[in-house]
Structure formats: C-alpha cells, structure tokens
CSV table of C-alpha atoms in Angstrom, one decimal:
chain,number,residue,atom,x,y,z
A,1,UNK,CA,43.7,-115.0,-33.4
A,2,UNK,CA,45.5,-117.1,-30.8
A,3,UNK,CA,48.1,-115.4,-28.5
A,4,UNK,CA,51.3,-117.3,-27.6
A,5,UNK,CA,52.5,-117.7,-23.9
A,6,UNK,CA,56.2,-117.8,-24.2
A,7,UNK,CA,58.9,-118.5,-21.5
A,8,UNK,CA,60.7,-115.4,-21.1
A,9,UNK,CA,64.7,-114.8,-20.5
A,10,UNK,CA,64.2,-114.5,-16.4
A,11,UNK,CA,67.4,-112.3,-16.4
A,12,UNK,CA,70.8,-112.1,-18.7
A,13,UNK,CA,72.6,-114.9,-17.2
A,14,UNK,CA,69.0,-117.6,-16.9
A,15,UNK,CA,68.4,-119.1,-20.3
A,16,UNK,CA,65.9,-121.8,-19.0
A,17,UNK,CA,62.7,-122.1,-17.0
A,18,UNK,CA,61.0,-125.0,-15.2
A,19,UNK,CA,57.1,-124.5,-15.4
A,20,UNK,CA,56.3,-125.1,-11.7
A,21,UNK,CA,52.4,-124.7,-11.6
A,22,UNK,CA,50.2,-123.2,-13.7
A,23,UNK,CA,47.5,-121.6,-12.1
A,24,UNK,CA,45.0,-121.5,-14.9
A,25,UNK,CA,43.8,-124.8,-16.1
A,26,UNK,CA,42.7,-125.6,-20.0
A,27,UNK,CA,39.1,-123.9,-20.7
A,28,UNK,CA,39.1,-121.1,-18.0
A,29,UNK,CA,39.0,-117.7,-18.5
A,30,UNK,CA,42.1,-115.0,-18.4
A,31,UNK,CA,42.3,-112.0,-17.5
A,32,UNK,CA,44.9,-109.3,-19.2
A,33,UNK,CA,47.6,-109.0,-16.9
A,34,UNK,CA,46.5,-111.7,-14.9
A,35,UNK,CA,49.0,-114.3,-13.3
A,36,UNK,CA,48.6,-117.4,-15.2
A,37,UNK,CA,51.8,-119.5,-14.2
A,38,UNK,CA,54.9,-119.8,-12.3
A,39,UNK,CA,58.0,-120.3,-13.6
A,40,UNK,CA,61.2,-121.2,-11.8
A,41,UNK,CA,64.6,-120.8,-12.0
A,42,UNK,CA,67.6,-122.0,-10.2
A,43,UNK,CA,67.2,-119.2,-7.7
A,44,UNK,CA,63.6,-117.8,-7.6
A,45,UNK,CA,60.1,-118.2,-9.0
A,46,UNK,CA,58.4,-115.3,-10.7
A,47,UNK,CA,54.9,-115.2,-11.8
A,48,UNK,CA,54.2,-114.9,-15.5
A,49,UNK,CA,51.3,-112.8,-16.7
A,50,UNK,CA,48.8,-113.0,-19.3
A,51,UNK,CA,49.3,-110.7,-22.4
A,52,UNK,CA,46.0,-110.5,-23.5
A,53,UNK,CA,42.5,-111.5,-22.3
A,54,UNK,CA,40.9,-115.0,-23.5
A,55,UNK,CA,40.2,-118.9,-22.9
A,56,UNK,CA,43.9,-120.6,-21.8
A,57,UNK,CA,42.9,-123.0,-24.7
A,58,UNK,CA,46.3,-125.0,-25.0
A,59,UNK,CA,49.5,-126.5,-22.3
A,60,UNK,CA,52.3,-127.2,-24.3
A,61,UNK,CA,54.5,-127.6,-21.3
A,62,UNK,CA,53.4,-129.2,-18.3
A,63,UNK,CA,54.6,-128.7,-14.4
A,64,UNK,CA,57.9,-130.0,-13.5
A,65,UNK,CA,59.0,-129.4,-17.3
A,66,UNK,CA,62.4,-127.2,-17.8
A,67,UNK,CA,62.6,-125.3,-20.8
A,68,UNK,CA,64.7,-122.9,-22.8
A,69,UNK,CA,63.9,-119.3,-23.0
A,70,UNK,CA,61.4,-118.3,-25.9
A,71,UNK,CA,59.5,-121.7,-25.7
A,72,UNK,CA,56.1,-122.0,-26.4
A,73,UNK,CA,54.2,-122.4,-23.1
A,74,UNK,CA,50.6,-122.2,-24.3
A,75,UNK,CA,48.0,-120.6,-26.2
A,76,UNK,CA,45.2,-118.2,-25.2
A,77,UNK,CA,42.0,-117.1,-27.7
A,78,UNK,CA,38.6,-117.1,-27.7
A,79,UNK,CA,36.5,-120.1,-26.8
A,80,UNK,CA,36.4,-122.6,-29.6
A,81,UNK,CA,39.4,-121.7,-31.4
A,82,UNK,CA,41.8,-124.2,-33.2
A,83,UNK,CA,45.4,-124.1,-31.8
A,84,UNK,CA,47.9,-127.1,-33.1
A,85,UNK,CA,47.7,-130.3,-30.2
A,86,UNK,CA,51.7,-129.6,-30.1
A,87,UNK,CA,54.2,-127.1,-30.1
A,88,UNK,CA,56.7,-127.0,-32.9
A,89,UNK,CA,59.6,-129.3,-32.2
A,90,UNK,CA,62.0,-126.5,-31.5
A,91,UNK,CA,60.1,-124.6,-29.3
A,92,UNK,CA,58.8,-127.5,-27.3
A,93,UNK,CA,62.1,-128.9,-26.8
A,94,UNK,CA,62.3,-129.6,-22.5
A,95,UNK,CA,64.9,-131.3,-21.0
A,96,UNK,CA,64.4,-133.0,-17.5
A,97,UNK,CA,64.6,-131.1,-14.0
A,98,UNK,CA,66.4,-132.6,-11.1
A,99,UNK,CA,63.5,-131.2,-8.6
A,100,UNK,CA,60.6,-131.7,-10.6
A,101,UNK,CA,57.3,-130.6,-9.4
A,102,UNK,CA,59.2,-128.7,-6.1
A,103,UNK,CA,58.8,-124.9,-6.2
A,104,UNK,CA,60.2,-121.8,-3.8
A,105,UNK,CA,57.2,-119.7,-3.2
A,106,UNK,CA,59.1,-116.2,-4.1
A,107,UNK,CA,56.7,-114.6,-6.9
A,108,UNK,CA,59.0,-112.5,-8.9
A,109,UNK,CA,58.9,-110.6,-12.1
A,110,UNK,CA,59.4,-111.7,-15.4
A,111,UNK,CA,60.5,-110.4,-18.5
A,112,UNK,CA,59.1,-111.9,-21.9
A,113,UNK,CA,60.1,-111.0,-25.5
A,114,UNK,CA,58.1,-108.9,-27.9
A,115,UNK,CA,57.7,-108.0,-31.4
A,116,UNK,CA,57.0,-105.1,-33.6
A,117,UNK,CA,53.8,-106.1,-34.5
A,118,UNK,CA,51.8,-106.4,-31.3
A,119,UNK,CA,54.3,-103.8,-29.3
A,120,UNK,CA,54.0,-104.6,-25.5
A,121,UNK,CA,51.2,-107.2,-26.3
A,122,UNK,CA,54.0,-109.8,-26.5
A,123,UNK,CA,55.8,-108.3,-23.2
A,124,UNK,CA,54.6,-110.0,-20.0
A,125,UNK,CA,54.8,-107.0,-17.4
A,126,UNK,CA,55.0,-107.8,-13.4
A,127,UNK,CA,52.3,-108.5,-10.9
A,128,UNK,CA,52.4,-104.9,-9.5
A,129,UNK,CA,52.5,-103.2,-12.3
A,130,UNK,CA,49.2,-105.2,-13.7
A,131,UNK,CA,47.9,-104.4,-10.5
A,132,UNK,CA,48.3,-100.7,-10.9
A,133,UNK,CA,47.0,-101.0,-14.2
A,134,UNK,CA,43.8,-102.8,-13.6
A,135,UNK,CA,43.5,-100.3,-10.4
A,136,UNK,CA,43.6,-97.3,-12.8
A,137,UNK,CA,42.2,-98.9,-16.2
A,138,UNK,CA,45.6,-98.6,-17.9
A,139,UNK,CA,46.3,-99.7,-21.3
A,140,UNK,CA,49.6,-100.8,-20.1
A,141,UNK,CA,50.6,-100.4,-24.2
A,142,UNK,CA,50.1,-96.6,-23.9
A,143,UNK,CA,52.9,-96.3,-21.4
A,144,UNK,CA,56.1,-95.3,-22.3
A,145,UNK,CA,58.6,-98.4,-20.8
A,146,UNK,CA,61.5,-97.5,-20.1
A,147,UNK,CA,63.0,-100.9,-18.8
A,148,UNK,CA,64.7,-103.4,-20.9
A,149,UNK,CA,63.5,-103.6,-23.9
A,150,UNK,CA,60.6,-101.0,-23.5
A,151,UNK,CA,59.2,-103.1,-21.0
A,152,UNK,CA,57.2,-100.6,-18.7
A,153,UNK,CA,58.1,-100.4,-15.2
A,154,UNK,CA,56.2,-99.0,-11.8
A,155,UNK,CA,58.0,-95.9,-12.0
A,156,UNK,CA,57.0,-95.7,-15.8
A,157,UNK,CA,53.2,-96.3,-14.7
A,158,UNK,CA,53.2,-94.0,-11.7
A,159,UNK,CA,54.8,-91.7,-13.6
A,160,UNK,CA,52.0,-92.3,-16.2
A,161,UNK,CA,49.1,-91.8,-13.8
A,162,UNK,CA,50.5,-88.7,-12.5
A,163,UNK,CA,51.0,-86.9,-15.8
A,164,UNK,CA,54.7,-86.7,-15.3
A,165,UNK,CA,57.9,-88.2,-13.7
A,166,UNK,CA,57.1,-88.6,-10.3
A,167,UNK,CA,59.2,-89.5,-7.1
A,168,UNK,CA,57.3,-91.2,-4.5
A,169,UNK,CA,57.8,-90.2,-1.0
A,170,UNK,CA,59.9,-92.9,1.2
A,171,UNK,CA,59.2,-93.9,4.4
A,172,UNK,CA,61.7,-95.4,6.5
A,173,UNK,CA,62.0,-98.5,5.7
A,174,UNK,CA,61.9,-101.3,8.5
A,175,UNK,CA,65.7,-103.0,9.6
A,176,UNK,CA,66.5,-105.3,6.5
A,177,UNK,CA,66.1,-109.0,7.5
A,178,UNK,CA,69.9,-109.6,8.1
A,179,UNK,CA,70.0,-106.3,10.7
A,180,UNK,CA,67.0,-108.2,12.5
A,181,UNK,CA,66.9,-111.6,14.7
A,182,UNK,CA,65.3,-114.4,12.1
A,183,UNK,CA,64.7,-117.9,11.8
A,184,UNK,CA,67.0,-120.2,10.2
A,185,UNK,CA,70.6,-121.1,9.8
A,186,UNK,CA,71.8,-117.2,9.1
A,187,UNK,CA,75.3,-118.1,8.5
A,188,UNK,CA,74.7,-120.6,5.7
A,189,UNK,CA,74.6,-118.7,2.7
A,190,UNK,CA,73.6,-119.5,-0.5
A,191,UNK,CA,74.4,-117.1,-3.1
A,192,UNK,CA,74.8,-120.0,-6.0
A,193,UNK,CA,72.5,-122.0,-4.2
A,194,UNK,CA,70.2,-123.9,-6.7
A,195,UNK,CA,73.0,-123.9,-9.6
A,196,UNK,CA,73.2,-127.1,-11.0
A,197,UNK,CA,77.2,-128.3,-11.7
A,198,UNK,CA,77.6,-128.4,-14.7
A,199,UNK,CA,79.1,-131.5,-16.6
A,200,UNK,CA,83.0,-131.9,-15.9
A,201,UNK,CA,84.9,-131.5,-19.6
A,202,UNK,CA,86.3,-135.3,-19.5
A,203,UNK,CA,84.4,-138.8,-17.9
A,204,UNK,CA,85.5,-138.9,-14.1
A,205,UNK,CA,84.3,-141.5,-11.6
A,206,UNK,CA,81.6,-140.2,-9.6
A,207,UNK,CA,82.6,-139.4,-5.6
A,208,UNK,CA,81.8,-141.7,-2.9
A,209,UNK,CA,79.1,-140.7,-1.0
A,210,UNK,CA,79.6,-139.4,2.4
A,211,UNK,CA,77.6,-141.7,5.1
A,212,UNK,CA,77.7,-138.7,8.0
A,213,UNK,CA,76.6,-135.9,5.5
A,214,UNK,CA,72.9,-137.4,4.1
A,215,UNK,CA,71.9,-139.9,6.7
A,216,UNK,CA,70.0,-142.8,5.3
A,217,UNK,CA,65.5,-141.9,6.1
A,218,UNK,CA,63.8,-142.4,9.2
A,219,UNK,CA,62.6,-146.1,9.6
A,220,UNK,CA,58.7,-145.8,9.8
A,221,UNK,CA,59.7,-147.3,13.6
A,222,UNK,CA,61.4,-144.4,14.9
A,223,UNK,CA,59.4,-142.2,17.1
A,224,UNK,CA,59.0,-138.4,16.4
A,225,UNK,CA,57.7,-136.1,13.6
A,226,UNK,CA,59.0,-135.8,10.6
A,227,UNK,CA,59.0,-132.0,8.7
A,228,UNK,CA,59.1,-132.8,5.0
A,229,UNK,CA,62.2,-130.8,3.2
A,230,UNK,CA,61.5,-128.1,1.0
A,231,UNK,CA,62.5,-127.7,-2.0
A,232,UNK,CA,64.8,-124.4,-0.5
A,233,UNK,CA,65.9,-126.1,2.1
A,234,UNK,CA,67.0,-129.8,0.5
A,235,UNK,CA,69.1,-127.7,-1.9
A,236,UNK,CA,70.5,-125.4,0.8
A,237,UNK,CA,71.8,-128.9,2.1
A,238,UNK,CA,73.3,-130.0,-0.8
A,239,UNK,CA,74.6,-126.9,-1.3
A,240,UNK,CA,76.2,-126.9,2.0
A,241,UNK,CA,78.0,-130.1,1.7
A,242,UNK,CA,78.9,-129.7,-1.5
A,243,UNK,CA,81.0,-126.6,-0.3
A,244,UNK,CA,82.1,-128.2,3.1
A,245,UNK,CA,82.8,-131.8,2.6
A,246,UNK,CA,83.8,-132.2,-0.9
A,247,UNK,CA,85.2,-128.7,-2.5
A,248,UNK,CA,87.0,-126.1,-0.5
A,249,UNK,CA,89.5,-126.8,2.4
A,250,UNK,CA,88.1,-124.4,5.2
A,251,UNK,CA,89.8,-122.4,7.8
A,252,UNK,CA,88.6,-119.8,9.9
A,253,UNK,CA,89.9,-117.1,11.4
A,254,UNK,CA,88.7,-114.3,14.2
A,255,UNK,CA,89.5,-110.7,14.8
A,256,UNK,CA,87.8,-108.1,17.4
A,257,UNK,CA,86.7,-104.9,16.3
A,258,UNK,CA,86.2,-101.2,18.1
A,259,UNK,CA,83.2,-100.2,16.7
A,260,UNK,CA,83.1,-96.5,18.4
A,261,UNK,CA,83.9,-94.3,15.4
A,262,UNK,CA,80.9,-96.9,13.3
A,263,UNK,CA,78.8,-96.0,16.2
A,264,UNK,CA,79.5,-92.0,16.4
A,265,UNK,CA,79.5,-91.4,12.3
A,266,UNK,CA,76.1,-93.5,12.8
A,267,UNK,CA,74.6,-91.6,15.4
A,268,UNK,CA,75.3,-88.2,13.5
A,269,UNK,CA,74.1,-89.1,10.0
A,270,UNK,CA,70.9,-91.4,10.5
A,271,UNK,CA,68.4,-88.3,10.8
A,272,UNK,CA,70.0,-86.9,7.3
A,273,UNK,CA,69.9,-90.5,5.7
A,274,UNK,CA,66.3,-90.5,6.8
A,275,UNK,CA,65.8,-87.4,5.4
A,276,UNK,CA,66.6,-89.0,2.0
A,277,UNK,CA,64.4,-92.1,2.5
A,278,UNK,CA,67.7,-93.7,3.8
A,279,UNK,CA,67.8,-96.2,6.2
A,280,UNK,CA,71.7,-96.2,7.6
A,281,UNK,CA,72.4,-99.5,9.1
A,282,UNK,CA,75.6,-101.2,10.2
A,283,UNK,CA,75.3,-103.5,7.3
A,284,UNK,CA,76.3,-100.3,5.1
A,285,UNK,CA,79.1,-99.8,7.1
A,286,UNK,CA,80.6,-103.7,6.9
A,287,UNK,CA,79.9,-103.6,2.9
A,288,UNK,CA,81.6,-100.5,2.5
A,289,UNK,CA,84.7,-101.3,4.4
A,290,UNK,CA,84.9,-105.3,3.3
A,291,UNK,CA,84.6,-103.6,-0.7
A,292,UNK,CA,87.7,-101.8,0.4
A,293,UNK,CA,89.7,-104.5,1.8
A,294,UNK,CA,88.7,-106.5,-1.2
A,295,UNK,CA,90.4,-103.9,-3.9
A,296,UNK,CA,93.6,-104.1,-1.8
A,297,UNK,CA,93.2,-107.4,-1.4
A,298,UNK,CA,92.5,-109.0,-4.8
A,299,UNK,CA,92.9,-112.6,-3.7
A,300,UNK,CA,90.2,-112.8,-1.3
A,301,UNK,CA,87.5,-111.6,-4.2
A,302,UNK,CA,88.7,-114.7,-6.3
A,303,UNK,CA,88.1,-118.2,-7.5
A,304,UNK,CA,89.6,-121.5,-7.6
A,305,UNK,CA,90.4,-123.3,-10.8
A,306,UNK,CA,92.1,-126.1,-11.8
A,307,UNK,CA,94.1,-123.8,-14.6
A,308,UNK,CA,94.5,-121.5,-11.8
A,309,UNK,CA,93.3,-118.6,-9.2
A,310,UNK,CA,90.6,-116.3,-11.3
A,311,UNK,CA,90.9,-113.1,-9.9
A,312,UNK,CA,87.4,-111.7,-10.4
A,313,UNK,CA,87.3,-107.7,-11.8
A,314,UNK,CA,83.9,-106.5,-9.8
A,315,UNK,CA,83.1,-106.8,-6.6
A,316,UNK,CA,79.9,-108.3,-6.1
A,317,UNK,CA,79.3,-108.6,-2.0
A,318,UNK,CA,76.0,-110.7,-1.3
A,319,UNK,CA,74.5,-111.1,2.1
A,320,UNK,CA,73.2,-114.0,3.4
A,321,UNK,CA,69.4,-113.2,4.1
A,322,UNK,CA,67.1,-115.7,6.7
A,323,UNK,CA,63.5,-115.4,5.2
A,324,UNK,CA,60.6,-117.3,6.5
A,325,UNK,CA,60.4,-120.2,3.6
A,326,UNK,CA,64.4,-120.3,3.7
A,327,UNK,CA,68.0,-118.2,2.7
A,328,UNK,CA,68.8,-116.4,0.0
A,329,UNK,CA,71.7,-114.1,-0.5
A,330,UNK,CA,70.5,-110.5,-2.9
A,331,UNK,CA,73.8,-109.6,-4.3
A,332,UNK,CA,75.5,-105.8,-4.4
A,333,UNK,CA,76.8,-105.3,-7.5
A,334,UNK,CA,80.0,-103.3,-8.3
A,335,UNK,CA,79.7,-102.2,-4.9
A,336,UNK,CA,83.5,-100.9,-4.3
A,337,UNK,CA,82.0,-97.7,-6.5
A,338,UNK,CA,79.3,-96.6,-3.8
A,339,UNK,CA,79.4,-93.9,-1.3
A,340,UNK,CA,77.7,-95.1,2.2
A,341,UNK,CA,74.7,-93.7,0.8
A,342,UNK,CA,74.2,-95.7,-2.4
A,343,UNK,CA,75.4,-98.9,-0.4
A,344,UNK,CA,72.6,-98.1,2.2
A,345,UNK,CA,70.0,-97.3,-0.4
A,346,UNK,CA,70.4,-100.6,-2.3
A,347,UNK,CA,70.3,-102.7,1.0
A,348,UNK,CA,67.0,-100.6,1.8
A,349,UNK,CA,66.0,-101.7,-1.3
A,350,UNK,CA,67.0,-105.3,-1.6
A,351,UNK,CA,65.5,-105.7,2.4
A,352,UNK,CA,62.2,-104.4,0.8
A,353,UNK,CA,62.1,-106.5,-2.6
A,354,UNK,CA,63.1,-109.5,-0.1
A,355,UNK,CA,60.7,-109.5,1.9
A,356,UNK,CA,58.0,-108.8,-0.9
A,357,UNK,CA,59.7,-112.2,-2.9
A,358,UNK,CA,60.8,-109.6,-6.1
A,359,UNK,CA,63.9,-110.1,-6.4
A,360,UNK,CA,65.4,-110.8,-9.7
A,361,UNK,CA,67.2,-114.0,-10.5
A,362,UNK,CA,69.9,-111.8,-11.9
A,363,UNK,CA,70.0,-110.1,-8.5
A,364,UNK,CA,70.8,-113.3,-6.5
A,365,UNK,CA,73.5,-114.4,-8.7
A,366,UNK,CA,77.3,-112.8,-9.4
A,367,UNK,CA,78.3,-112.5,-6.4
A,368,UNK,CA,82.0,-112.2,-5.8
A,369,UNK,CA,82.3,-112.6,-1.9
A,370,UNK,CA,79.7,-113.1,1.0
A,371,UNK,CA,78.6,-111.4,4.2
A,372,UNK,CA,76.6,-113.3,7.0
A,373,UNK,CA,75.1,-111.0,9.9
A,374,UNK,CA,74.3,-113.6,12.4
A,375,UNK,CA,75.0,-111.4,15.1
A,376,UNK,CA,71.8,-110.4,14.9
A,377,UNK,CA,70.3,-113.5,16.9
A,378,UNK,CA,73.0,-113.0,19.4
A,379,UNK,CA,75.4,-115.0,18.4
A,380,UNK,CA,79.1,-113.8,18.9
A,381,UNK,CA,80.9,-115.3,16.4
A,382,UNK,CA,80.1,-118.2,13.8
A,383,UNK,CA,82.1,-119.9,11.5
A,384,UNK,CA,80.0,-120.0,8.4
A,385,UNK,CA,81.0,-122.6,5.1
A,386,UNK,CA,81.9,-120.5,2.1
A,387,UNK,CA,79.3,-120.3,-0.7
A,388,UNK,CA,80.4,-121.9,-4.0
A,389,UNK,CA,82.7,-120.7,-5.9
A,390,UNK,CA,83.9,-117.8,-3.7
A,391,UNK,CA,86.9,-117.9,-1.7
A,392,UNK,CA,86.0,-116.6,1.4
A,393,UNK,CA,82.7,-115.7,3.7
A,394,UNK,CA,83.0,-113.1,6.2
A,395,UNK,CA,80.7,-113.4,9.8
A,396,UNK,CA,79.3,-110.6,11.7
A,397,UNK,CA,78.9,-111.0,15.6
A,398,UNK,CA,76.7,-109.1,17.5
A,399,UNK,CA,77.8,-106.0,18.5
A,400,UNK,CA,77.9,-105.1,22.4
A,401,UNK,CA,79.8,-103.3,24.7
A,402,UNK,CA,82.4,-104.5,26.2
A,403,UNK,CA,85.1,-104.3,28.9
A,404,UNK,CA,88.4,-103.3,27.0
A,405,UNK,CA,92.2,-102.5,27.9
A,406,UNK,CA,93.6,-99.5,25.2
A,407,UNK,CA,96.6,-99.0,24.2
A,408,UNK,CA,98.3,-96.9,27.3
A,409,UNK,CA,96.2,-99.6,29.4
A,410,UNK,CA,93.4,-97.6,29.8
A,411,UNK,CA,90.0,-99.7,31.0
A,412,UNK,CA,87.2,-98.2,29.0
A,413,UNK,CA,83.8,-99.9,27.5
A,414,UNK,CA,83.5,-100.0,24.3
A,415,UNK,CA,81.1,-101.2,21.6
A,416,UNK,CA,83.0,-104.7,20.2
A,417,UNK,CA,81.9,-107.0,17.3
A,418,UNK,CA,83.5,-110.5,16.4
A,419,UNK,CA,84.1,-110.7,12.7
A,420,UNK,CA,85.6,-114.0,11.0
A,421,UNK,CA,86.3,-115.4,8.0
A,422,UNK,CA,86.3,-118.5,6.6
A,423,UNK,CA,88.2,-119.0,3.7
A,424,UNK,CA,89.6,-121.6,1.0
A,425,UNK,CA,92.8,-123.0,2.2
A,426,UNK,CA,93.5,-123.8,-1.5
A,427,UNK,CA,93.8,-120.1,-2.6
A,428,UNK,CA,94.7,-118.4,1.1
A,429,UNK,CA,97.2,-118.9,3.4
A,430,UNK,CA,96.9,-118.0,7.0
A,431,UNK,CA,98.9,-114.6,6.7
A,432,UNK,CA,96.9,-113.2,3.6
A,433,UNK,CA,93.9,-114.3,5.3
A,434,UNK,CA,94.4,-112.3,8.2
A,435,UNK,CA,95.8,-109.3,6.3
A,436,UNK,CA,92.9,-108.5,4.9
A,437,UNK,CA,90.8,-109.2,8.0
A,438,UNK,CA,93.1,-106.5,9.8
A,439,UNK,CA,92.5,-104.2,6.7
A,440,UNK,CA,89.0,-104.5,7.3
A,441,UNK,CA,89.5,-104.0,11.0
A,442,UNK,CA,91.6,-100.8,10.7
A,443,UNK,CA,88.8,-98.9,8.5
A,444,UNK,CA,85.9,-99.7,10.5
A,445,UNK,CA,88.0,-98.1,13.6
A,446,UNK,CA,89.1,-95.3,12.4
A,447,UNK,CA,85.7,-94.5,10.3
A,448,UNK,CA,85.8,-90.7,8.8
C-alpha cells in the first residue's frame, strides 16, 4: 500500500510550506530515511525525509508551490502501483508564493504528523538522526522518542545505541559566528526577516515607491559584473527598507563602556565553563545584562501599534548572525531566567546548529529585542536599523583598550567597548532611551 508524503507543521507558529526542490524525481527509488525534498518557510529550509522505502510514484505539489501544513506532497509504493493523478481538493489546496522557485540553502529538520496505526512510520525524523540510523541499522520505530509528539531525537537514538541515557562528551566549541570576524552586513539583522505583511484590516492605497531605496536594473550598457541577488539577500533588502524608510522613526544613541570587571570575571571562570562543555564568550555577558535592563526597562522590549505600545511579557533577545549564504538572527528565548551559564550554553549551541543550517524555524522567530556584535570586524560603533517589529536594536563595538581619565582623574588603560542603540522614535524618547543604555552600562561595570 501507498505511503503519503505530507507537509509537516515546521514549528508551532509555521502553518505553511513552499516545496522548493524535490530531489527525487517520479519513478526513482527511495530510500527510508532518505532526503526526498526541501521545503521552505519564511525563515529556513529543512529537508524532509522519506518514511518508508519505495518508487516516489506521485508529485502532487510542484516546486515554487506554498502549502498548508498536513498537505498531501506525494506518494511512495512499489513500482506499478495505482495512486489517484490528484490530491483531494482539500489537501491540495496551494496558494501562490511571492519568491517562487528561490530557496535558502539551510537544511533543517522537520517534523511531520503521525498516526496510531503506522506509529513513527508517518513521522519524518531529521537528516542526522536517519544518518545515525542507517549507520547502526536502526529501526528508528523501536526507539523510544521523546521529542514532540514521540518524534525520536539524537539524544533518543544515541541513547538507544548505547543501551541507556547517555551524555556525549563536549568539546569546546569554536567562537560562535557573531564573536568571530565574518562576511556580510553584521549589523543588519533580520530576526522577522522573510515574514510576509500580512493584509492591513481595511483597503488603504498602496505607498509610493521610493526611487533612492530599489534603484531601477543595470542597462545591459553599463560596464561591470553583475552578482545575481539571492533569495536571502533580496529579502534582507526589503526587509531593511521596509524598517528604515517606511516604518520606524530611527534614532541612535552611544554610550562607552569599562569592560574590566567583564574581562576579570571572564578570565577567572572560562577554564570551569570549559570544564562543563561551556564556551564563556562576551556575548553571554551582553545578553545577560541587556535581559536585565530590559525587565526594568519594559518599554524598550515592546511594540508599536496603532491601538497602542504592546508591551511584550518574555524576553526574547536574538542576535544578528553573518553566515556565508547570508544573516539570520537564532533567537534566546525567555532569556531574563538564565544564569551566565545557561545563556552561554544556548549560544554554544545556537553557534553550532548555525553553522550546521539546523536551526528551527521556531528558533529564528519571537524575538523581542536584537543584539548585533559587529565589533567583531573592527568596527567601533555602528548604527544598525531596527528589525521589524521591535523597538530597539542594540550594537556591540569592538572591544580594545583604551586611554581613559577615572573619576579622581586618574590616567589608566582600560578595556572600552562602544555600545548603541537604535530605537523607534515613535515609542522612545531620547531620555528613556538612554536610561536604559546607562542601566546596561552600570551592570556590565560593576559585573559580580
């Protein structure tokens, strides 16, 4: 009998998927477990797995097609097998994409629905966990999951192989990209970066466009070469100039910071982090102390709307991440309830996943407030445009040390970092601005 290939829920807040290739064609042969198409979302593209071993004998949904959730992609069995030409209306049902055919190169993993009567059968599992399986000859359906929905997870797997619960030994990990120099604009986040707008609630005539902000193309005359946008990159424009040009008011403003007692509580904990599989970086150290700021300072971890400022209950810090094919922002959740060590574990692990394109959508997504390192090309202070619909963005300098005059006018060196932030004029005023800015000053100088 035929096995379905449905769309799965990418994460609790993504109800659709755009099919953006498939990379088994009608007639070829499938491995279990095996990647057999990628599906995007307005954030990342995961790889979707095959469930069972057969012929792909059916497309319902070509590439470039968006979908909901729970649609019928397409049909694997054994050669020869009858399988309807079409899809049932309502699980066919796609609705146009506005960057058909364009996909991010970030394989991620996907989660799929299942039934009781084929188990984990109907439960797409992700690229390394198939991997591990084939390695091993697993019957991924005699692992105990215990993700979402018993969907089995490396840890479950390892833990499988090893005839227990296991904890696998961590090496240090590398800086995470936004503690090391990179390519691209750093300091242009994009934490809601691919989400579509949706529909305003009564007719409104549509904005004049902006001449200076999308220049007309290149006349075939005009010497040089011209790099063809990516799909990452066109939307991290429109992104850009949706935020600058036609939404927020932006203002910036700078403060200095003595980075010594950073430095010195640094210096005497790194070994014991490292100990722990911890790798303490001064990115820990701004997310700690910005999550502070932001509890006393509710109106920076808000949003504007025309009813009024929502003043948002978590505190969700992402940071704006330069990788090779473009800029994504992974998102801290909740992050005002770490200690330093939980904030440094999940940027160890968020650098990692990065890096590796497994990020979840739901883990680029949520975010409350934004931090942009892009001291870590050197420069010394930036001023970055807020990502949509936050209210503020905050910039890291480099740090270096620095010629300073203390307090009883004293001439010391210290080590010194910039830090702005740009903010929405609409919600904050100069004053509250820099209020919290000091806040966020005052606890990274007198670290405990």
């Amino acid at each position: 009998m035929a096995t379905q290939v449905i769309m799965p829920q990418m994460g609790e807040s993504v109800v659709e998927g755009t099919v953006g290739k498939w990379l088994k064609q009608v007639g070829e042969r499938v491995e279990q477990y095996e990647p057999l198409v990628e599906v995007e979302t307005d954030k990342v593209t995961s790889e979707v797995t095959a469930a069972t071993s057969g012929t792909l004998l059916k497309i319902y949904v070509a590439e470039g097609q968006t979908v909901a959730a729970g649609t019928l992609l397409a049909m694997i069995g054994e050669a020869g097998e009858i399988v309807p030409e079409a899809a049932a209306p309502e699980a066919a049902h796609a609705v146009s994409h506005s960057a058909v055919g364009e996909t991010i190169p970030v394989p991620m993993s996907s989660p799929a629905p299942s039934s009781p009567e084929n188990g984990k059968m109907g439960m797409h599992v992700t690229p390394v966990v198939a991997r591990i399986a084939a390695e091993h000859g697993i019957d991924v359906n005699q692992v105990r999951g215990s993700g979402r929905d018993g969907r089995v997870t490396k840890k479950d797997i390892m833990a499988y192989i090893d005839g227990g619960d296991v904890q696998e030994a961590v090496a240090e990990p590398e800086l995470a990209p936004w503690e090391r120099p990179g390519s691209g604009d750093l300091f242009k986040p994009t934490d809601d970066l691919y989400k579509r707008m949706a529909p305003a609630p009564t007719p409104a005539a549509p904005r004049p466009a902006a001449p200076s902000a999308m220049p007309a193309p290149l006349s075939s005359q005009q010497p040089g070469e011209v790099v063809p946008l990516s799909a990452m990159r066109r939307r991290i424009a429109e992104h850009m100039v949706l935020s600058k040009l036609h939404t927020a008011p932006h203002v910036t403003t700078v403060f200095e910071a003595d980075m010594s007692a950073v430095a010195a509580h640094r210096t005497a904990n790194k070994a014991e982090f490292a100990r722990r599989g911890v790798n303490l970086t001064f990115t820990a150290y701004f997310i700690a102390a910005t999550a502070e700021a932001l509890r006393r300072h509710p109106m920076v971890n808000s949003q504007w709307t025309d009813e009024g400022i929502l003043l948002k209950p978590d505190v969700n810090i992402g940071m704006a991440t330069a990788l090779d094919e473009g800029l994504i922002v992974p998102v801290l959740k909740n992050v005002d309830d770490l200690s330093l060590m939980g904030i440094a574990r999940q940027v160890n692990d968020l650098a990692n996943r990065a890096r590796a394109g497994q990020l979840k959508p739901d883990e680029v997504s949520g975010g409350t407030f934004t931090i942009t390192n892009h001291g870590t090309s050197g420069s010394l202070f930036a001023t970055p445009i807020i990502n949509q619909p936050q209210t503020g963005i905050l910039g890291v300098g480099a740090i270096q040390k620095r010629v300073v005059v203390l307090e009883n006018d004293a001439i010391a060196v210290r080590p010194m970092v910039y830090i702005s932030l740009t903010f929405d004029h609409r919600v904050l005023d100069g004053a509250s601005a820099d209020y919290f800015v000091a806040d966020l000053v005052e606890r990274l100088e007198n670290w405990q």
